[in-house]
mmCIF file of C-alpha atoms in Angstrom:
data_model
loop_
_atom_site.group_PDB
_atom_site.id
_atom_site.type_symbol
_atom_site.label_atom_id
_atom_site.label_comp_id
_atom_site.label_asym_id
_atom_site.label_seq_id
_atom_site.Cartn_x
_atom_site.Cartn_y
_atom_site.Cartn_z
ATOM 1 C CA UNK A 1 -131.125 49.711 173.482
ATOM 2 C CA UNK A 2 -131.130 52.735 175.858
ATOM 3 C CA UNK A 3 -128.049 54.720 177.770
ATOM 4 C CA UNK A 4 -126.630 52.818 180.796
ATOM 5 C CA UNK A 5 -127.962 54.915 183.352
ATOM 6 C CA UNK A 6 -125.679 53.576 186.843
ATOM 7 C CA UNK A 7 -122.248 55.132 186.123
ATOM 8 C CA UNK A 8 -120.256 52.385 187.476
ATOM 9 C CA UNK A 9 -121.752 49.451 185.044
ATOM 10 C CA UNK A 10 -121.742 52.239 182.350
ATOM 11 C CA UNK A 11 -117.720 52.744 183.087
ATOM 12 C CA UNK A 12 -117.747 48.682 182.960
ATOM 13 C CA UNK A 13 -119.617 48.381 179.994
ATOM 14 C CA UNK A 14 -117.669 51.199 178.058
ATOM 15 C CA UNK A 15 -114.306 49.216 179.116
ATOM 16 C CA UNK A 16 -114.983 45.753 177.989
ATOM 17 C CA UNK A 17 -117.035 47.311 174.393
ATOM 18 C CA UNK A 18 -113.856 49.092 173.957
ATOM 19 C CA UNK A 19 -111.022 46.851 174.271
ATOM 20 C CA UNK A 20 -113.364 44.233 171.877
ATOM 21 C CA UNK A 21 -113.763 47.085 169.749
ATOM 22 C CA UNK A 22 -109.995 47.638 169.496
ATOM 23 C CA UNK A 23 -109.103 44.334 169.370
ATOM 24 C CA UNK A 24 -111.838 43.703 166.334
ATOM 25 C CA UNK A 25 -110.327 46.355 164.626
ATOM 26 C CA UNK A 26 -106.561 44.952 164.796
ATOM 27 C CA UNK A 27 -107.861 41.257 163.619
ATOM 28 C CA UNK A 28 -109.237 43.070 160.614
ATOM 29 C CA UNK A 29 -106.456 45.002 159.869
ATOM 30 C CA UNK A 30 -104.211 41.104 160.424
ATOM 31 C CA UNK A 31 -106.454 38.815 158.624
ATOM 32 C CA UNK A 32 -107.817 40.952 155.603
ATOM 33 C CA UNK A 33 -104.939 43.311 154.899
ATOM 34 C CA UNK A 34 -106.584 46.408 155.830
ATOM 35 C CA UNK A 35 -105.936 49.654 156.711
ATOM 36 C CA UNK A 36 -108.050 50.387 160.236
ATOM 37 C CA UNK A 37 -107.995 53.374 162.083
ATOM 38 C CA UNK A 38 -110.621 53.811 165.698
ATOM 39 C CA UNK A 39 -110.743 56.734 167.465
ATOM 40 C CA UNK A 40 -112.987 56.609 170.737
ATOM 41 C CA UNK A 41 -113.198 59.739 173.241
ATOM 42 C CA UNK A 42 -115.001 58.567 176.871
ATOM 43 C CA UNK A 43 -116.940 60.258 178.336
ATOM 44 C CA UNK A 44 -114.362 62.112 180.375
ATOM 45 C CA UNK A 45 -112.498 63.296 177.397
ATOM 46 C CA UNK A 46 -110.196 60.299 177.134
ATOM 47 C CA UNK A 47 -108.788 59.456 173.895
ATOM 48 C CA UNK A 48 -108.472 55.940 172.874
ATOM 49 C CA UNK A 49 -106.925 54.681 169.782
ATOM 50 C CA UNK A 50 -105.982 52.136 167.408
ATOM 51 C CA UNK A 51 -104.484 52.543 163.761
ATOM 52 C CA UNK A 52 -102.797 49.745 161.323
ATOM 53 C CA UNK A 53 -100.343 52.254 160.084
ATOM 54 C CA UNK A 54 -99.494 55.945 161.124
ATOM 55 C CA UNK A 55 -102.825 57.522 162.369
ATOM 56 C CA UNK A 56 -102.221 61.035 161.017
ATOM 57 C CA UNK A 57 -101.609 60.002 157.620
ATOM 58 C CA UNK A 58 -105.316 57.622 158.052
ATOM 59 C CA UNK A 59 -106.265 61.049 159.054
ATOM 60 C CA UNK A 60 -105.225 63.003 156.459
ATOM 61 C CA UNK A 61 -106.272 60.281 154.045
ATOM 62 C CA UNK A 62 -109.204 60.307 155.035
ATOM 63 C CA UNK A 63 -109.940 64.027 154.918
ATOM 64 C CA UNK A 64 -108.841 64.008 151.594
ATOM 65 C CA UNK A 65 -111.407 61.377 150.052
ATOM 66 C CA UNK A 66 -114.020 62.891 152.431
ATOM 67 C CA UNK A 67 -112.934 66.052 150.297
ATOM 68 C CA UNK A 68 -113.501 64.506 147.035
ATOM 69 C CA UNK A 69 -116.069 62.909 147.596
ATOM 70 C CA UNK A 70 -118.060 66.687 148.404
ATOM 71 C CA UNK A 71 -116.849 67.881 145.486
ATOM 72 C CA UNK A 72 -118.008 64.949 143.142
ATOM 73 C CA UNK A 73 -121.692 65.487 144.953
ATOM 74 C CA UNK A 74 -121.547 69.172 144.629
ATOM 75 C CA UNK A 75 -120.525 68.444 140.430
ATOM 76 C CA UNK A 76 -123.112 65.764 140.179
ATOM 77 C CA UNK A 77 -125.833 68.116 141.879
ATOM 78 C CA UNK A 78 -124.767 70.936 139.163
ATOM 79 C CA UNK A 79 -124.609 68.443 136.289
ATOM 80 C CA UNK A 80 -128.715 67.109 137.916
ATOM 81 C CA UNK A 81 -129.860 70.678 137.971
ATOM 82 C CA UNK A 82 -128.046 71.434 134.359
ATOM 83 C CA UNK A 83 -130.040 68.669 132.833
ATOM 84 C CA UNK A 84 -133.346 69.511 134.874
ATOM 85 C CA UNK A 85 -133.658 72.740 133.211
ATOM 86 C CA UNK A 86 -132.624 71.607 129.747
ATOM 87 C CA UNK A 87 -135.577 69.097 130.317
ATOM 88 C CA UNK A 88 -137.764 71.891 130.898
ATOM 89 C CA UNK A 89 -136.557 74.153 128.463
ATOM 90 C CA UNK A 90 -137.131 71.355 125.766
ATOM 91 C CA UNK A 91 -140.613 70.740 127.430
ATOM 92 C CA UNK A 92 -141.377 74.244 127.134
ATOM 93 C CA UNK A 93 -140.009 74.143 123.651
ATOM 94 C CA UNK A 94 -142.064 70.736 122.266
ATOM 95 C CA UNK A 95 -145.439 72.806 123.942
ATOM 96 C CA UNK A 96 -145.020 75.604 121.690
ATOM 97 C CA UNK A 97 -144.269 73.513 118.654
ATOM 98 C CA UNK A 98 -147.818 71.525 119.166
ATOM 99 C CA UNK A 99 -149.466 74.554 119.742
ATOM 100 C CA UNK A 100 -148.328 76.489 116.819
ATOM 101 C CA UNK A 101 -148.793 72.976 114.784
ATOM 102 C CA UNK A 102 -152.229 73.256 116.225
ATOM 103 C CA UNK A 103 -153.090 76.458 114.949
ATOM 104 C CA UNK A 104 -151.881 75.873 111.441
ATOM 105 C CA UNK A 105 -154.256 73.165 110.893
ATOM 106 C CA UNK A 106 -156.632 75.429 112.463
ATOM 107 C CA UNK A 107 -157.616 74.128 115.912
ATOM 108 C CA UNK A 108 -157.452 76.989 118.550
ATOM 109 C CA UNK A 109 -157.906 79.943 116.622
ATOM 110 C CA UNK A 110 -160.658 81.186 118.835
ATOM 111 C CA UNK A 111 -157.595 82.410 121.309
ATOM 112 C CA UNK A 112 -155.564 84.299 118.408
ATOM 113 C CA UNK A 113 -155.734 87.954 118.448
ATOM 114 C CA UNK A 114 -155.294 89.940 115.350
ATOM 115 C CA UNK A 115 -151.677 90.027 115.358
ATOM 116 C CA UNK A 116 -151.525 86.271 115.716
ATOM 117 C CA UNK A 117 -153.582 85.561 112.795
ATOM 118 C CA UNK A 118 -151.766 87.596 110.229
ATOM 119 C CA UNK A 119 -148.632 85.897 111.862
ATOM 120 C CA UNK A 120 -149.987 82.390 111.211
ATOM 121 C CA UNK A 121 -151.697 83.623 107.622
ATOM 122 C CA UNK A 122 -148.032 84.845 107.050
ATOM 123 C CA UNK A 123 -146.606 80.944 107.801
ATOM 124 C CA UNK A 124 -149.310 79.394 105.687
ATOM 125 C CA UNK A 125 -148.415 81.572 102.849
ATOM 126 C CA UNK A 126 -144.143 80.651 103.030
ATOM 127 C CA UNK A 127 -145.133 77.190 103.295
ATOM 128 C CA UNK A 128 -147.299 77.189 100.222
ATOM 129 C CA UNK A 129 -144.967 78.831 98.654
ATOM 130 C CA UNK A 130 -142.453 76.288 99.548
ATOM 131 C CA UNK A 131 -144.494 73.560 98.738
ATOM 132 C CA UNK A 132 -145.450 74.454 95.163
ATOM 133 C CA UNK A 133 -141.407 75.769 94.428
ATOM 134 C CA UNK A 134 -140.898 71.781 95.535
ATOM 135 C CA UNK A 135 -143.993 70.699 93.304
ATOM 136 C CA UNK A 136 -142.599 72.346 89.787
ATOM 137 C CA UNK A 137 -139.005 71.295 90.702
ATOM 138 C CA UNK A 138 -140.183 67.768 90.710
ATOM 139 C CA UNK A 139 -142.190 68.306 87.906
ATOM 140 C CA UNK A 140 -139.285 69.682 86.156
ATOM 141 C CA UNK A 141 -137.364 66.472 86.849
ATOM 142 C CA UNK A 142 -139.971 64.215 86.132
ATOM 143 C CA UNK A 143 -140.395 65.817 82.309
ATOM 144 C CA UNK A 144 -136.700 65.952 81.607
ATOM 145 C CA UNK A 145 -136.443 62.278 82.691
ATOM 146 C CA UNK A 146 -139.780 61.553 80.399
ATOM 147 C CA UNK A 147 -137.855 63.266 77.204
ATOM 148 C CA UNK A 148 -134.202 62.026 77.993
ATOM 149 C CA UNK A 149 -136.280 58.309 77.426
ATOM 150 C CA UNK A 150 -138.056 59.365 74.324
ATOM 151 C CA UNK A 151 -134.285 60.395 73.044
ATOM 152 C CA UNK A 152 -133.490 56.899 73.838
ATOM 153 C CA UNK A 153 -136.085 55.055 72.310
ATOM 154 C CA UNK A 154 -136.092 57.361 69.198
ATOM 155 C CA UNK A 155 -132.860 56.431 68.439
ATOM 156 C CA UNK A 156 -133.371 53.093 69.330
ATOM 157 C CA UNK A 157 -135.988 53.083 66.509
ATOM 158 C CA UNK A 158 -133.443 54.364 64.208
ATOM 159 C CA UNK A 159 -131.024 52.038 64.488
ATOM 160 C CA UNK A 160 -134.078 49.127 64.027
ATOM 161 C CA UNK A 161 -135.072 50.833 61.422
ATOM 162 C CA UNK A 162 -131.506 50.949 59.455
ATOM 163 C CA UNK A 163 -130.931 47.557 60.255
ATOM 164 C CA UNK A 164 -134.665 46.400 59.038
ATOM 165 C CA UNK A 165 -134.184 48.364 55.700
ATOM 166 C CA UNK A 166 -130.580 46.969 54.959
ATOM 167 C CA UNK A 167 -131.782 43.233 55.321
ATOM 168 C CA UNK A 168 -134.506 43.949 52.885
ATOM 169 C CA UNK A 169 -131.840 45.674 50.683
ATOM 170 C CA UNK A 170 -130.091 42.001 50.818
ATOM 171 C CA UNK A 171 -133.471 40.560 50.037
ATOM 172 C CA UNK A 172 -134.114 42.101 46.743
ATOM 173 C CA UNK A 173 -130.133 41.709 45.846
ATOM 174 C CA UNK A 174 -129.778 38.094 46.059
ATOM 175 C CA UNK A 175 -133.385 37.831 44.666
ATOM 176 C CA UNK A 176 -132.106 39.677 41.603
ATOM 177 C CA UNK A 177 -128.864 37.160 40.836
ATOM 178 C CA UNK A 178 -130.996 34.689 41.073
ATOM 179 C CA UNK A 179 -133.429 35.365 38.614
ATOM 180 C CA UNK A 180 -130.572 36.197 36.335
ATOM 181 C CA UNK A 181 -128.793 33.246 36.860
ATOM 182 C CA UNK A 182 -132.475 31.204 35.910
ATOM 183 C CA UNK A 183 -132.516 33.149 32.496
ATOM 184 C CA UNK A 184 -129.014 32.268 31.747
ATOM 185 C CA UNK A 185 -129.859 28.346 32.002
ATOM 186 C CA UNK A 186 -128.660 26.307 28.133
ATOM 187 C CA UNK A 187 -130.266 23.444 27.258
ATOM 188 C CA UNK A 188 -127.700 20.601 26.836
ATOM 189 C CA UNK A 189 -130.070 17.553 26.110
ATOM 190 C CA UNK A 190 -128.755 15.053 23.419
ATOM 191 C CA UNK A 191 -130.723 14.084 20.415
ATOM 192 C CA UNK A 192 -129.830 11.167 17.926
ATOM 193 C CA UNK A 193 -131.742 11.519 14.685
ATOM 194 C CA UNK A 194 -132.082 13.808 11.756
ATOM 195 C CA UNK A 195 -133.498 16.960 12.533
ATOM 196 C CA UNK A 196 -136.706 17.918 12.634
ATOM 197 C CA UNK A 197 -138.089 19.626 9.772
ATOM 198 C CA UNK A 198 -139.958 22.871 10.181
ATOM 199 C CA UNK A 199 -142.805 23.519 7.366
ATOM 200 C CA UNK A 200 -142.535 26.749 6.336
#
């Protein structure tokens, strides 16, 4: 598609592209319930129009979403460059961490100056120091647990031992009547006869 270059078919042309241009525009307003506004300037400087409703307020409707719509890319480019240097700022952040991680388990000394090294000695100290504070704590813990359950099962044993010694207090009682009540037995067996004499 090139630029009609005889004036008279391009004044033909522009005509006929027009009015089917308008007359699109006013079937889609009709059949879909639009709101259509065309504004077409020829060549000359002749204005040619079309709107569904009042064409300044399409106008000025238009300017005003065309508005918004520059100020929601302008906020969106702010919030984009926002996160893009959060992003690198955390980058920047997670390098330093894995490099001083790095050094504490001692990979990469070779760069460290003097100044470096007593810094890192200085870490490896707190966090010993920290780690063995942790270490009695649970220590601690572990032996109070370890004598509150020998409390327990010392006076667990206690009570056994009560309750073993009373049923072997029962044991010797009733053992006790009954021999008494053995010695206490009368012999009641009948004898017909005379006596039985005794030589003495």
């Amino acid at each position: 598609m090139k630029r009609i270059e005889n004036a008279t078919s391009r004044q033909v042309t522009f005509s006929k592209r027009r009015n089917g241009l308008l007359k699109k525009a006013y079937e889609l307003s009709v059949l879909c319930d639009a709101e259509v506004a065309v504004i077409i300037f020829s060549q000359k400087g002749r204005l040619y129009e079309f709107s569904s409703t009042d064409m300044q307020k399409m106008i000025d409707r238009y300017h005003k979403y065309a508005k918004g719509g520059q100020t929601n890319n302008t906020a969106g480019e702010q919030n984009l460059q926002q996160l893009k240097g959060e992003s690198a700022s955390m980058t920047k952040k997670i390098e330093l961490i894995q490099l001083s991680q790095r050094k504490l388990l001692g990979h990469g000394l070779s760069s460290c100056n003097l100044d470096e090294l007593h810094e890192i000695d200085s870490q490896l100290e707190r966090s010993l120091h920290s780690i063995r504070a942790r270490k009695a704590q649970l220590m601690m813990e572990q032996i109070e647990h370890l004598k509150s359950k020998e409390r327990l099962l010392r006076e667990e044993n206690a009570k056994l031992s009560h309750k073993v010694s009373a049923q072997e207090k029962e044991v010797v009682t009733y053992g006790s009547q009954s021999s008494q009540s053995s010695d206490m037995d009368v012999e009641t067996a009948l004898f017909i006869g005379l006596p039985e004499r005794r030589c003495s």
